[in-house]
Amino acid sequence: MAQLRRVADEDRPALYEICLRTGNVGGDARRLYRHPDLLGHIYVGAYVELAPKCCLVVEDEGGVGGYVVGVCDTRAFEEACASSWWPPLQRRYPLSLATASPAERARLRQLHAPQLTPAALSGSYPAHLHINLLPRLQRQGWGRRLIDRFRDLAAEQGAKALHLIVADENTRACAFYRRYGFRELGRQQGAVAFGITTA
Ligand SMILES: CC(C)(COP(=O)(O)OP(=O)(O)OC[C@H]1O[C@@H](n2cnc3c(N)ncnc32)[C@H](O)[C@@H]1OP(=O)(O)O)[C@@H](O)C(=O)NCCC(=O)NCCS
């Protein structure tokens, strides 16, 4: 029987693996990456390091198979990443690194020039999250439960609303967010922003 719990530091490798296995528009991205931890460094690592109270995992007999990671204050998080998270990674993964695909090259550029969330978005929807489940845990209500719990945590920490950004070609995730009750906030360069209140 699967269970939901707070993240622990030892979960990090499992979360990186899930991130990679769901990192190609919701599907497996392993063949696209020569550096298998690159996606995890961008979408998981800093959250577990800087905001573990907002990170939850789903674990079953097969191990940790899903997560939500996020923060309650996107601006403060981006400032903390700029000072302590990105610089060592930029030294470890120089832009000259050989990559396996255009997708991996784009992530490398992102690591060297992280895009800041527009002030209008982080002002009105200060929390944000990333959610991923391995196929064996999908479509059983875990996505809904993870977001329910994340919203409670964000509300407890004073965030009134949260946003997330998803590739518009990830139509299954977009359908899930709409079904859950997220409102579409805007579209830009192949990405959709969704928002919802926490209470
Ligand atoms: C997208 C994802 C988080 C959804 O979580 P999930 O556990 O599969 O979804 P749930 O079972 O909690 O579904 C909740 C509701 O959304 C609906 N839903 C889920 N996926 C859907 C889909 N592809 N199309 C339409 N509705 C969908 C469910 O029917 C359910 O509705 P109900 O509660 O009214 O019955 C999960 O499938 C996943 O991790 N996918 C791969 C990685 C990914 O794309 N992550 C998002 C990156 S931004």
CSV table of C-alpha atoms and ligand atoms in Angstrom, one decimal:
chain,number,residue,atom,x,y,z
A,1,MET,CA,0.0,0.0,0.0
A,2,ALA,CA,1.4,3.4,-1.0
A,3,GLN,CA,1.8,6.2,1.5
A,4,LEU,CA,2.5,9.9,1.4
A,5,ARG,CA,5.1,11.4,3.7
A,6,ARG,CA,7.5,14.3,4.1
A,7,VAL,CA,10.7,14.1,2.1
A,8,ALA,CA,13.9,12.9,3.7
A,9,ASP,CA,17.4,13.7,2.6
A,10,GLU,CA,18.1,10.1,1.6
A,11,ASP,CA,15.2,10.3,-0.9
A,12,ARG,CA,17.1,12.7,-3.1
A,13,PRO,CA,18.5,10.0,-5.6
A,14,ALA,CA,15.0,8.5,-6.0
A,15,LEU,CA,13.6,12.0,-6.7
A,16,TYR,CA,16.3,12.7,-9.3
A,17,GLU,CA,15.5,9.4,-11.0
A,18,ILE,CA,11.8,10.1,-11.1
A,19,CYS,CA,12.5,13.6,-12.4
A,20,LEU,CA,14.5,12.0,-15.3
A,21,ARG,CA,12.0,9.3,-16.0
A,22,THR,CA,9.2,11.8,-16.3
A,23,GLY,CA,11.2,14.6,-17.8
A,24,ASN,CA,10.3,14.3,-21.5
A,25,VAL,CA,6.8,15.8,-21.6
A,26,GLY,CA,5.8,13.5,-18.8
A,27,GLY,CA,7.6,10.5,-20.3
A,28,ASP,CA,11.0,9.0,-19.9
A,29,ALA,CA,13.9,11.4,-20.7
A,30,ARG,CA,16.8,9.1,-20.0
A,31,ARG,CA,17.9,8.7,-23.7
A,32,LEU,CA,18.0,12.5,-24.0
A,33,TYR,CA,20.5,13.1,-21.2
A,34,ARG,CA,24.2,12.4,-21.1
A,35,HIS,CA,24.3,13.9,-17.6
A,36,PRO,CA,21.5,12.1,-15.8
A,37,ASP,CA,21.4,14.4,-12.7
A,38,LEU,CA,21.1,17.6,-14.7
A,39,LEU,CA,17.3,17.7,-14.7
A,40,GLY,CA,17.2,16.8,-11.0
A,41,HIS,CA,19.6,19.6,-10.2
A,42,ILE,CA,17.3,22.1,-11.9
A,43,TYR,CA,13.8,20.8,-10.8
A,44,VAL,CA,14.4,18.9,-7.5
A,45,GLY,CA,17.7,19.5,-5.7
A,46,ALA,CA,17.3,23.0,-4.5
A,47,TYR,CA,13.8,22.4,-3.1
A,48,VAL,CA,14.9,19.4,-1.1
A,49,GLU,CA,17.9,21.4,0.1
A,50,LEU,CA,16.3,24.7,0.8
A,51,ALA,CA,12.6,23.9,1.4
A,52,PRO,CA,12.2,20.3,2.7
A,53,LYS,CA,9.1,21.2,4.7
A,54,CYS,CA,7.2,21.8,1.4
A,55,CYS,CA,8.4,18.6,-0.3
A,56,LEU,CA,6.4,15.3,-0.1
A,57,VAL,CA,6.9,11.9,-1.5
A,58,VAL,CA,4.7,8.8,-2.3
A,59,GLU,CA,6.3,5.5,-1.4
A,60,ASP,CA,5.1,2.0,-2.1
A,61,GLU,CA,6.6,-1.5,-1.9
A,62,GLY,CA,8.7,-0.5,-5.0
A,63,GLY,CA,10.2,2.5,-3.1
A,64,VAL,CA,9.7,6.2,-3.6
A,65,GLY,CA,7.7,6.6,-6.8
A,66,GLY,CA,6.4,10.2,-6.8
A,67,TYR,CA,6.8,13.6,-5.3
A,68,VAL,CA,5.7,17.2,-5.1
A,69,VAL,CA,8.5,19.7,-4.5
A,70,GLY,CA,7.9,23.4,-4.1
A,71,VAL,CA,8.3,26.6,-2.1
A,72,CYS,CA,6.0,29.0,-0.4
A,73,ASP,CA,7.9,32.1,-1.4
A,74,THR,CA,9.2,32.0,-5.0
A,75,ARG,CA,11.1,35.3,-4.9
A,76,ALA,CA,13.0,34.4,-1.8
A,77,PHE,CA,13.8,30.9,-3.2
A,78,GLU,CA,15.1,32.4,-6.5
A,79,GLU,CA,17.4,34.7,-4.5
A,80,ALA,CA,18.7,31.9,-2.4
A,81,CYS,CA,19.3,29.8,-5.5
A,82,ALA,CA,21.2,32.6,-7.2
A,83,SER,CA,23.5,32.9,-4.2
A,84,SER,CA,24.1,29.3,-3.2
A,85,TRP,CA,22.5,26.7,-5.5
A,86,TRP,CA,23.5,27.7,-9.1
A,87,PRO,CA,27.1,28.9,-8.8
A,88,PRO,CA,28.7,25.5,-7.8
A,89,LEU,CA,26.5,23.7,-10.5
A,90,GLN,CA,27.6,26.3,-13.1
A,91,ARG,CA,31.3,25.4,-12.3
A,92,ARG,CA,30.5,21.7,-12.4
A,93,TYR,CA,28.5,21.8,-15.7
A,94,PRO,CA,30.3,24.3,-17.9
A,95,LEU,CA,28.4,25.5,-21.0
A,96,SER,CA,31.1,23.8,-23.2
A,97,LEU,CA,29.9,20.4,-21.9
A,98,ALA,CA,29.0,17.8,-24.6
A,99,THR,CA,25.2,17.0,-24.5
A,100,ALA,CA,23.1,14.2,-25.9
A,101,SER,CA,20.2,16.3,-27.3
A,102,PRO,CA,18.8,19.8,-27.9
A,103,ALA,CA,16.7,19.2,-24.7
A,104,GLU,CA,19.8,18.7,-22.6
A,105,ARG,CA,21.5,21.7,-24.2
A,106,ALA,CA,18.5,23.8,-23.3
A,107,ARG,CA,18.7,22.7,-19.7
A,108,LEU,CA,22.4,23.5,-19.6
A,109,ARG,CA,21.7,27.0,-20.8
A,110,GLN,CA,18.9,27.3,-18.2
A,111,LEU,CA,21.4,26.3,-15.4
A,112,HIS,CA,23.7,29.1,-16.5
A,113,ALA,CA,21.0,31.7,-17.0
A,114,PRO,CA,18.1,30.7,-14.7
A,115,GLN,CA,14.9,32.6,-15.7
A,116,LEU,CA,13.3,34.5,-12.9
A,117,THR,CA,9.5,34.2,-12.4
A,118,PRO,CA,7.7,37.3,-13.6
A,119,ALA,CA,6.9,39.6,-10.7
A,120,ALA,CA,3.2,39.7,-11.6
A,121,LEU,CA,3.1,35.9,-11.2
A,122,SER,CA,5.1,35.5,-8.0
A,123,GLY,CA,3.3,38.5,-6.5
A,124,SER,CA,-0.2,37.1,-6.9
A,125,TYR,CA,0.7,33.4,-6.7
A,126,PRO,CA,3.8,33.4,-4.4
A,127,ALA,CA,4.1,29.6,-3.9
A,128,HIS,CA,5.0,27.2,-6.8
A,129,LEU,CA,5.5,23.4,-7.2
A,130,HIS,CA,6.7,20.6,-9.4
A,131,ILE,CA,4.9,17.2,-9.3
A,132,ASN,CA,5.9,13.9,-10.9
A,133,LEU,CA,4.8,10.3,-10.4
A,134,LEU,CA,6.2,7.2,-12.1
A,135,PRO,CA,3.7,5.4,-14.3
A,136,ARG,CA,3.0,2.7,-11.7
A,137,LEU,CA,1.5,5.4,-9.4
A,138,GLN,CA,-0.3,7.5,-12.0
A,139,ARG,CA,-4.1,7.8,-12.2
A,140,GLN,CA,-4.8,6.5,-8.7
A,141,GLY,CA,-5.5,9.8,-7.0
A,142,TRP,CA,-1.9,10.5,-5.8
A,143,GLY,CA,-1.5,13.6,-7.8
A,144,ARG,CA,-4.6,15.1,-6.3
A,145,ARG,CA,-3.5,14.1,-2.8
A,146,LEU,CA,0.0,15.5,-3.2
A,147,ILE,CA,-1.4,18.8,-4.4
A,148,ASP,CA,-4.0,18.9,-1.6
A,149,ARG,CA,-1.3,18.4,1.0
A,150,PHE,CA,1.0,21.0,-0.7
A,151,ARG,CA,-1.7,23.5,-0.6
A,152,ASP,CA,-2.3,22.9,3.1
A,153,LEU,CA,1.4,23.3,3.8
A,154,ALA,CA,1.6,26.5,1.7
A,155,ALA,CA,-1.4,28.0,3.5
A,156,GLU,CA,0.1,27.2,6.9
A,157,GLN,CA,3.2,29.1,5.8
A,158,GLY,CA,1.2,32.1,4.8
A,159,ALA,CA,1.0,31.7,1.0
A,160,LYS,CA,-2.4,32.6,-0.3
A,161,ALA,CA,-2.0,31.1,-3.8
A,162,LEU,CA,0.4,29.0,-5.9
A,163,HIS,CA,1.4,28.7,-9.5
A,164,LEU,CA,3.0,26.1,-11.7
A,165,ILE,CA,4.4,26.1,-15.2
A,166,VAL,CA,4.0,23.2,-17.6
A,167,ALA,CA,5.0,22.6,-21.2
A,168,ASP,CA,1.8,23.1,-23.4
A,169,GLU,CA,2.6,19.9,-25.2
A,170,ASN,CA,2.1,18.0,-21.9
A,171,THR,CA,-1.6,17.8,-22.6
A,172,ARG,CA,-2.2,15.0,-20.0
A,173,ALA,CA,-0.7,17.1,-17.2
A,174,CYS,CA,-2.7,20.2,-18.4
A,175,ALA,CA,-5.9,18.1,-18.3
A,176,PHE,CA,-5.0,17.0,-14.8
A,177,TYR,CA,-4.4,20.6,-13.6
A,178,ARG,CA,-7.7,21.8,-15.1
A,179,ARG,CA,-9.6,18.9,-13.6
A,180,TYR,CA,-8.1,19.6,-10.2
A,181,GLY,CA,-9.3,23.2,-10.5
A,182,PHE,CA,-6.3,25.2,-11.6
A,183,ARG,CA,-7.0,28.3,-13.6
A,184,GLU,CA,-4.9,29.0,-16.8
A,185,LEU,CA,-3.0,32.3,-16.2
A,186,GLY,CA,-1.2,32.7,-19.5
A,187,ARG,CA,1.0,31.1,-22.2
A,188,GLN,CA,4.5,31.9,-23.3
A,189,GLN,CA,7.1,30.2,-25.5
A,190,GLY,CA,5.5,26.7,-25.3
A,191,ALA,CA,4.6,26.9,-21.6
A,192,VAL,CA,1.4,27.4,-19.7
A,193,ALA,CA,1.1,28.9,-16.3
A,194,PHE,CA,-1.6,27.7,-14.0
A,195,GLY,CA,-2.7,29.1,-10.6
A,196,ILE,CA,-4.9,28.3,-7.7
A,197,THR,CA,-5.6,29.6,-4.2
A,198,THR,CA,-4.3,27.6,-1.2
A,199,ALA,CA,-7.4,27.8,0.9
B,1,LIG,C1,0.2,14.6,-14.1
B,1,LIG,C2,0.2,13.8,-12.8
B,1,LIG,C3,0.9,14.6,-11.7
B,1,LIG,C4,-1.3,13.6,-12.4
B,1,LIG,O1,-1.3,12.8,-11.2
B,1,LIG,P1,-2.2,11.5,-11.2
B,1,LIG,O2,-2.0,10.8,-9.9
B,1,LIG,O3,-1.9,10.7,-12.4
B,1,LIG,O4,-3.7,12.1,-11.3
B,1,LIG,P2,-4.9,11.7,-10.3
B,1,LIG,O5,-5.1,10.2,-10.3
B,1,LIG,O6,-4.7,12.3,-8.9
B,1,LIG,O7,-6.1,12.4,-11.0
B,1,LIG,C5,-6.8,13.5,-10.4
B,1,LIG,C6,-8.0,13.9,-11.3
B,1,LIG,O8,-7.4,14.3,-12.6
B,1,LIG,C7,-7.9,13.5,-13.7
B,1,LIG,N1,-6.8,13.3,-14.6
B,1,LIG,C8,-5.6,12.8,-14.3
B,1,LIG,N2,-4.9,12.7,-15.4
B,1,LIG,C9,-5.7,13.0,-16.5
B,1,LIG,C10,-5.6,13.1,-17.9
B,1,LIG,N3,-4.5,12.7,-18.5
B,1,LIG,N4,-6.6,13.5,-18.6
B,1,LIG,C11,-7.8,13.9,-18.0
B,1,LIG,N5,-8.0,13.9,-16.6
B,1,LIG,C12,-6.9,13.4,-15.9
B,1,LIG,C13,-8.3,12.2,-13.0
B,1,LIG,O9,-9.3,11.6,-13.8
B,1,LIG,C14,-8.8,12.7,-11.7
B,1,LIG,O10,-10.2,13.2,-11.8
B,1,LIG,P3,-11.2,12.8,-10.6
B,1,LIG,O11,-10.5,13.1,-9.3
B,1,LIG,O12,-12.3,13.8,-10.9
B,1,LIG,O13,-11.6,11.4,-10.8
B,1,LIG,C15,0.9,12.4,-13.1
B,1,LIG,O14,0.1,11.7,-14.0
B,1,LIG,C16,2.3,12.5,-13.5
B,1,LIG,O15,3.2,12.6,-12.7
B,1,LIG,N6,2.5,12.4,-14.9
B,1,LIG,C17,3.9,12.3,-15.4
B,1,LIG,C18,4.7,13.5,-15.1
B,1,LIG,C19,4.1,14.8,-15.5
B,1,LIG,O16,3.6,15.1,-16.5
B,1,LIG,N7,4.2,15.7,-14.5
B,1,LIG,C20,3.7,17.1,-14.6
B,1,LIG,C21,4.8,17.9,-15.0
B,1,LIG,S1,4.3,19.7,-15.1
